[in-house]
Short mmCIF file of C-alpha atoms in Angstrom, two decimals:
data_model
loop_
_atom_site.label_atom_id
_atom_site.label_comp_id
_atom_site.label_asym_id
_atom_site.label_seq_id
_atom_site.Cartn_x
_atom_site.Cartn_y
_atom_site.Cartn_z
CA UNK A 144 164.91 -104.95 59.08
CA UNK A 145 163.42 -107.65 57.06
CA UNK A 146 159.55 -108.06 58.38
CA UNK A 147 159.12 -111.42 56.33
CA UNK A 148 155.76 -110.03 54.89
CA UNK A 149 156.43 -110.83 51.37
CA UNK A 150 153.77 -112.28 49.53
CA UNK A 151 151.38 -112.53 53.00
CA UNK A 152 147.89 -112.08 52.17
CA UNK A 153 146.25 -108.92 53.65
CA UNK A 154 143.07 -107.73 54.19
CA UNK A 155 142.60 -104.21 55.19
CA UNK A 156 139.09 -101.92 55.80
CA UNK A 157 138.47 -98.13 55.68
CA UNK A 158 141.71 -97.97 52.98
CA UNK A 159 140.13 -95.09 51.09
CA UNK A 160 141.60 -92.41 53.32
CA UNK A 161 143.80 -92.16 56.62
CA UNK A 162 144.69 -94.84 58.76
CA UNK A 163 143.90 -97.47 56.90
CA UNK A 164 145.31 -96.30 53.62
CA UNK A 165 148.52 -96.00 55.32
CA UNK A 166 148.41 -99.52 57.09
CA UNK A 167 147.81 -100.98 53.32
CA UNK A 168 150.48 -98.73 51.70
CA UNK A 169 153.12 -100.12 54.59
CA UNK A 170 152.08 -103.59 53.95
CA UNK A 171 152.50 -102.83 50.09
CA UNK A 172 156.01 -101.87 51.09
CA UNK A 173 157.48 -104.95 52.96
CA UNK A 174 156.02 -106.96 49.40
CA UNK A 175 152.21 -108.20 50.97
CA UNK A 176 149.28 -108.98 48.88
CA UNK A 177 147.01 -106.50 50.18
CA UNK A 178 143.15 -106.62 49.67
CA UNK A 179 141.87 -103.29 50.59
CA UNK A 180 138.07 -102.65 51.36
CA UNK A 181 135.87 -99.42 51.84
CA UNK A 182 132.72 -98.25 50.86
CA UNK A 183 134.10 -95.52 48.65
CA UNK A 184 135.05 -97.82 45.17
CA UNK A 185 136.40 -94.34 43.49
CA UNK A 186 138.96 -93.76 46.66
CA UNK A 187 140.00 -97.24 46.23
CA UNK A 188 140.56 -97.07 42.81
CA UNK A 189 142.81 -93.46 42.78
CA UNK A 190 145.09 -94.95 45.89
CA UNK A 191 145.52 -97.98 44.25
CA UNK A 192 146.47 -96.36 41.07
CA UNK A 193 148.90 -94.00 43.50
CA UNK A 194 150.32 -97.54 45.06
CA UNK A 195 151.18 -99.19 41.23
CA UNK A 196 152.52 -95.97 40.32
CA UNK A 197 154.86 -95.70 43.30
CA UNK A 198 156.51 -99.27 41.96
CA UNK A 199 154.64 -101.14 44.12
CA UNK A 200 152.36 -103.89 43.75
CA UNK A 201 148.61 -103.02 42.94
CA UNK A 202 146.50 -103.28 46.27
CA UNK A 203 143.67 -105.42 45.18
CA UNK A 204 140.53 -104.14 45.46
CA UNK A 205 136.71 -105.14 46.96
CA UNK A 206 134.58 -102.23 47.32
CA UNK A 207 131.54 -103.08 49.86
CA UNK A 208 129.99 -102.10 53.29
CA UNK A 209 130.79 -103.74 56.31
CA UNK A 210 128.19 -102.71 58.31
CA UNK A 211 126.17 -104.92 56.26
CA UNK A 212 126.67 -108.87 57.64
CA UNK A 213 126.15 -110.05 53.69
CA UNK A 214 128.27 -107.79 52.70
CA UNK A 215 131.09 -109.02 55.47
CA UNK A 216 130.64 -112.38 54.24
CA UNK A 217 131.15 -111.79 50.46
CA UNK A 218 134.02 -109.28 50.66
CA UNK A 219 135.77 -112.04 52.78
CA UNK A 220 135.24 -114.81 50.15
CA UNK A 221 136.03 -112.09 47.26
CA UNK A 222 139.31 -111.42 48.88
CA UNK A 223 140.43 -115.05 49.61
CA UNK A 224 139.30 -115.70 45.31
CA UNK A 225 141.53 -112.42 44.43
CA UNK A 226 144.44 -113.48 46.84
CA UNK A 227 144.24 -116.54 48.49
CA UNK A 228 143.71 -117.52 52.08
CA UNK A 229 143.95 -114.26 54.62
CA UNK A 230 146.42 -114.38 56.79
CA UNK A 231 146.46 -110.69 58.10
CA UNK A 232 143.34 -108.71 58.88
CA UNK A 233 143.20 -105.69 60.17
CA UNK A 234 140.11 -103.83 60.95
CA UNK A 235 140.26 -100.05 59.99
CA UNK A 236 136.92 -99.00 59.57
CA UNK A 237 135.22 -96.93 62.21
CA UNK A 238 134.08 -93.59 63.15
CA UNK A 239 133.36 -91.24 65.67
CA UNK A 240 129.41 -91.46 66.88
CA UNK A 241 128.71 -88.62 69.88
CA UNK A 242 125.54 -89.10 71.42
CA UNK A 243 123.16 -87.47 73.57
CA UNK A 244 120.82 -89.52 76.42
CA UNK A 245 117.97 -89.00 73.94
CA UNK A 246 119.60 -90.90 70.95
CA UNK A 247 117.58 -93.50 69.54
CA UNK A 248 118.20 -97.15 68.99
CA UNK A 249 119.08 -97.12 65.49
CA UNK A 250 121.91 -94.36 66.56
CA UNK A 251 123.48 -97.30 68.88
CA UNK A 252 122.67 -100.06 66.51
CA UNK A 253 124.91 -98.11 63.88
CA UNK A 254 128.13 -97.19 65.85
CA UNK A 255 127.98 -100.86 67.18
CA UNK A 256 127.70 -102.38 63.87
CA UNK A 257 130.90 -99.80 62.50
CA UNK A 258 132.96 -100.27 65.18
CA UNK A 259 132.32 -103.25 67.24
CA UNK A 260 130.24 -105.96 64.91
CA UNK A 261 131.88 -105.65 61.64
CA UNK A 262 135.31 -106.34 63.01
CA UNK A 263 134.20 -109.44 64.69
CA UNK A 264 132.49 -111.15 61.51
CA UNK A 265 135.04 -110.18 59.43
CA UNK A 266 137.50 -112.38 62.03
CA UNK A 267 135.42 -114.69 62.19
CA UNK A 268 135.29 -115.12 58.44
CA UNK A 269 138.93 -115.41 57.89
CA UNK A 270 139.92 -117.12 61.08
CA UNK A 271 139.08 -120.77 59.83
CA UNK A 272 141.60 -120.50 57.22
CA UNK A 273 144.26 -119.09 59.99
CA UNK A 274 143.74 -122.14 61.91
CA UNK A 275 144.25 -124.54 59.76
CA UNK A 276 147.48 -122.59 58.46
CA UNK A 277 148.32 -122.47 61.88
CA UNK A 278 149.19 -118.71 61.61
CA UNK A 279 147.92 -115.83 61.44
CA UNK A 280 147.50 -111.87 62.63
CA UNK A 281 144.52 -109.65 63.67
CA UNK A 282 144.85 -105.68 63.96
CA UNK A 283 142.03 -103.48 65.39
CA UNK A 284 142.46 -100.08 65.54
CA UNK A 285 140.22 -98.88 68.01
CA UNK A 286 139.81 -96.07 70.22
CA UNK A 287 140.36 -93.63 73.51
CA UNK A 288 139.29 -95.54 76.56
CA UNK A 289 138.52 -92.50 78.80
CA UNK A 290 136.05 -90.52 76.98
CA UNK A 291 134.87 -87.22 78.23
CA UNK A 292 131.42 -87.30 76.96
CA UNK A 293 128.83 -89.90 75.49
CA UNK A 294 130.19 -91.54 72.48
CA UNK A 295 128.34 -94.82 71.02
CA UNK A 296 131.75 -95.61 68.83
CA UNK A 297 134.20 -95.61 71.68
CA UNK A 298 131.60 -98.07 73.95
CA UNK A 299 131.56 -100.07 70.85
CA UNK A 300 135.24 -99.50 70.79
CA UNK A 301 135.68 -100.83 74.48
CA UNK A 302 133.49 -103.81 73.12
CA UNK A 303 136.62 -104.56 70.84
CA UNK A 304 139.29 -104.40 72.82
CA UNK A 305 137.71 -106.79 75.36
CA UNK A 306 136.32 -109.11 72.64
CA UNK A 307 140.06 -109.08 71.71
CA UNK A 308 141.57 -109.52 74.71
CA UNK A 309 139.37 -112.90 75.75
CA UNK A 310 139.76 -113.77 71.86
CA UNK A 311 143.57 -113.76 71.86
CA UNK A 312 143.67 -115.60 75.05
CA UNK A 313 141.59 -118.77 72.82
CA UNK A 314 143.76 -118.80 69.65
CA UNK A 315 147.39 -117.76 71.19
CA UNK A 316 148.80 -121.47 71.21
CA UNK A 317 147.50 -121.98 67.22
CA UNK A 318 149.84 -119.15 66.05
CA UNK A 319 147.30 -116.47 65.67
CA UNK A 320 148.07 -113.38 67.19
CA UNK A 321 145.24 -110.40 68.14
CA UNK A 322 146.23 -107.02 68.86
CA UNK A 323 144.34 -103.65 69.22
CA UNK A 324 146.03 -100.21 68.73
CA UNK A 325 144.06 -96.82 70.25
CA UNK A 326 144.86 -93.80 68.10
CA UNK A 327 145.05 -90.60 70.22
CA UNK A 328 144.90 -87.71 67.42
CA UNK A 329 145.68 -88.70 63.94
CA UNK A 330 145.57 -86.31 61.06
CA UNK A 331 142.41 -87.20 59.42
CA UNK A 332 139.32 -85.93 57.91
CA UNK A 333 137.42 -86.21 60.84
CA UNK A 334 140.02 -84.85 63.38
CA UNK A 335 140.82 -81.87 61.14
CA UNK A 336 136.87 -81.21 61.04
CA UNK A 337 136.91 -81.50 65.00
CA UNK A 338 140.19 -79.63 65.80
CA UNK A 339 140.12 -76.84 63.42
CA UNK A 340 143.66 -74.83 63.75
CA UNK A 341 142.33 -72.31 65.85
CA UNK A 342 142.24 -74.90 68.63
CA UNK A 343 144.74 -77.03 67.86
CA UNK A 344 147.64 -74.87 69.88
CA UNK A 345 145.65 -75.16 73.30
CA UNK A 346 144.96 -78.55 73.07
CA UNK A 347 148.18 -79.22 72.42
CA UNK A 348 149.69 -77.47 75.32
CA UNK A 349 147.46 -78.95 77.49
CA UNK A 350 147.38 -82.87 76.47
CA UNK A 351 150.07 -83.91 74.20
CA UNK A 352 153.26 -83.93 75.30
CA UNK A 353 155.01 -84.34 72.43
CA UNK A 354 153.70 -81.50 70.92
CA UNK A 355 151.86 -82.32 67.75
CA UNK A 356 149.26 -84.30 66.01
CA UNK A 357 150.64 -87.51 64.71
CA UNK A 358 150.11 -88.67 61.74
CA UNK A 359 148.40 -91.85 59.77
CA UNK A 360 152.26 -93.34 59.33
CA UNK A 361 152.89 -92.78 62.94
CA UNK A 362 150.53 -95.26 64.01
CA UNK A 363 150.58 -97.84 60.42
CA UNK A 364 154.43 -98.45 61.37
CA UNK A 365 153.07 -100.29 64.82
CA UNK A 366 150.82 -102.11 63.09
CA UNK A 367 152.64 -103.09 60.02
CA UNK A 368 155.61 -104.90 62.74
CA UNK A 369 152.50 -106.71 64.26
CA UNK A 370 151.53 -108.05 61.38
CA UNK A 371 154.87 -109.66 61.10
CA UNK A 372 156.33 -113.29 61.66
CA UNK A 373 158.29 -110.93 64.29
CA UNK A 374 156.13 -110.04 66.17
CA UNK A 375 154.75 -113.57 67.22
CA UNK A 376 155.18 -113.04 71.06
CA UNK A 377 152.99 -110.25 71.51
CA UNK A 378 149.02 -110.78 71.50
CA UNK A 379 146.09 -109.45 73.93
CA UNK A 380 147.50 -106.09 73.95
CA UNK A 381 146.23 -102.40 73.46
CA UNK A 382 148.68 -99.91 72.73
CA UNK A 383 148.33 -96.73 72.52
CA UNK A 384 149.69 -94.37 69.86
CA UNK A 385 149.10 -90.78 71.40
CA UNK A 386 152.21 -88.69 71.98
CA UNK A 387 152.00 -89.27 75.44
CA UNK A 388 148.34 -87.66 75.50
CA UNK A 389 146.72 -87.37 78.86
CA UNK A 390 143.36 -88.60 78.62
CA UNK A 391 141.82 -86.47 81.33
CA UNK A 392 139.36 -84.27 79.65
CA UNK A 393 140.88 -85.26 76.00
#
């Protein structure tokens, strides 16, 4: 199936490992222009080396910090120079942030600006030049929506999804879709230093049914179709990719 991506501008956070580097790679594939960000300028560098030496197009590159709202604002403009106008963003970036009742502000302020704030003025950077294309795509990948225990990244998380939701609702008639996706548990740094293999077995019996971890391209295949010119009937949604995992006590 032909996903008429080729030559649509991309811009992509958290490429240097996981999720995101698999969104970028699948956008590489159907012929985008991806921009990929991160913090981590070496990481970019080696995957996009790994992407040119695959035969594909080299992933452009703009190495900064999103967290940081001048940083937002010049790794926007950087990738519109490099590429063009952005017509597909899709926010990455995020972590995990558990909590305690006694965390401090700065603990909150942090998760919200990862996974919540940094997603928002990066849309709201590249969304003037969607609307006057009259097209364009936004991808959040975001998080569980049942937590078991205090987590500042999935409230900021929640924050997304609804700031999505109401968003989608205001641009659907100029073209733009906005879509969130809610991983359950990717293969990752961070879930292979929370699920070490001794644990994985139980947890799996218990709360996926499909009976395995997925894996980044498990989830980048979703998102790579909503990117597409195909997929311009579905907005406002969150879909999960979990295996079927039952969110009680996961």
């Amino acid at each position: 199936m032909d996903l008429m991506l080729e030559g649509r501008r991309c811009l992509v956070t958290g490429v240097s490992a996981g999720i995101g580097a698999a969104i970028a790679e699948g956008l590489a594939r159907e012929g985008a222009i991806v921009v990929a960000t991160a913090r981590r300028e070496d990481k970019l560098e080696q995957w996009a080396d790994a992407m040119q030496a695959q035969g594909l197009r080299r992933p452009l590159i703009v190495a900064g910090d999103i967290t940081d709202a001048r940083q937002v604002g010049r790794i926007a403009c950087q990738a519109a120079q490099l590429a063009g106008p952005i017509e597909v963003l899709v926010n990455c970036a995020g972590g995990s942030r558990p909590v305690t009742l006694e965390a401090g502000e700065d603990a909150w302020d942090e998760a919200m600006a990862l996974n919540f704030t940094a997603g928002r003025r990066l849309a709201e950077q590249v969304l003037p030049g969607m609307r006057e294309a009259g097209w364009g795509r936004i991808i959040n990948i975001t998080g569980l929506m049942e937590p078991h225990f205090l987590n500042a990244a999935l409230a900021a998380k929640a924050a997304l999804h609804l700031w999505a939701k109401g968003l989608s609702r205001d641009l659907a008639k100029e073209g733009i879709t906005i879509n969130s996706i809610a991983p359950g548990r990717i293969e990752s740094e961070q879930v292979r230093r929370l699920y070490p293999e001794s644990e994985r077995a139980a947890f799996i019996e218990r709360y996926i049914p499909v009976g395995y971890f997925g894996v980044p391209g498990d989830l980048a295949c979703l998102a790579v179709f909503l990117a597409s010119p195909l997929a311009r009937y579905i907005t406002g949604t969150l879909i999960p990719v979990d295996g079927g995992m039952s969110h009680k006590g996961a």
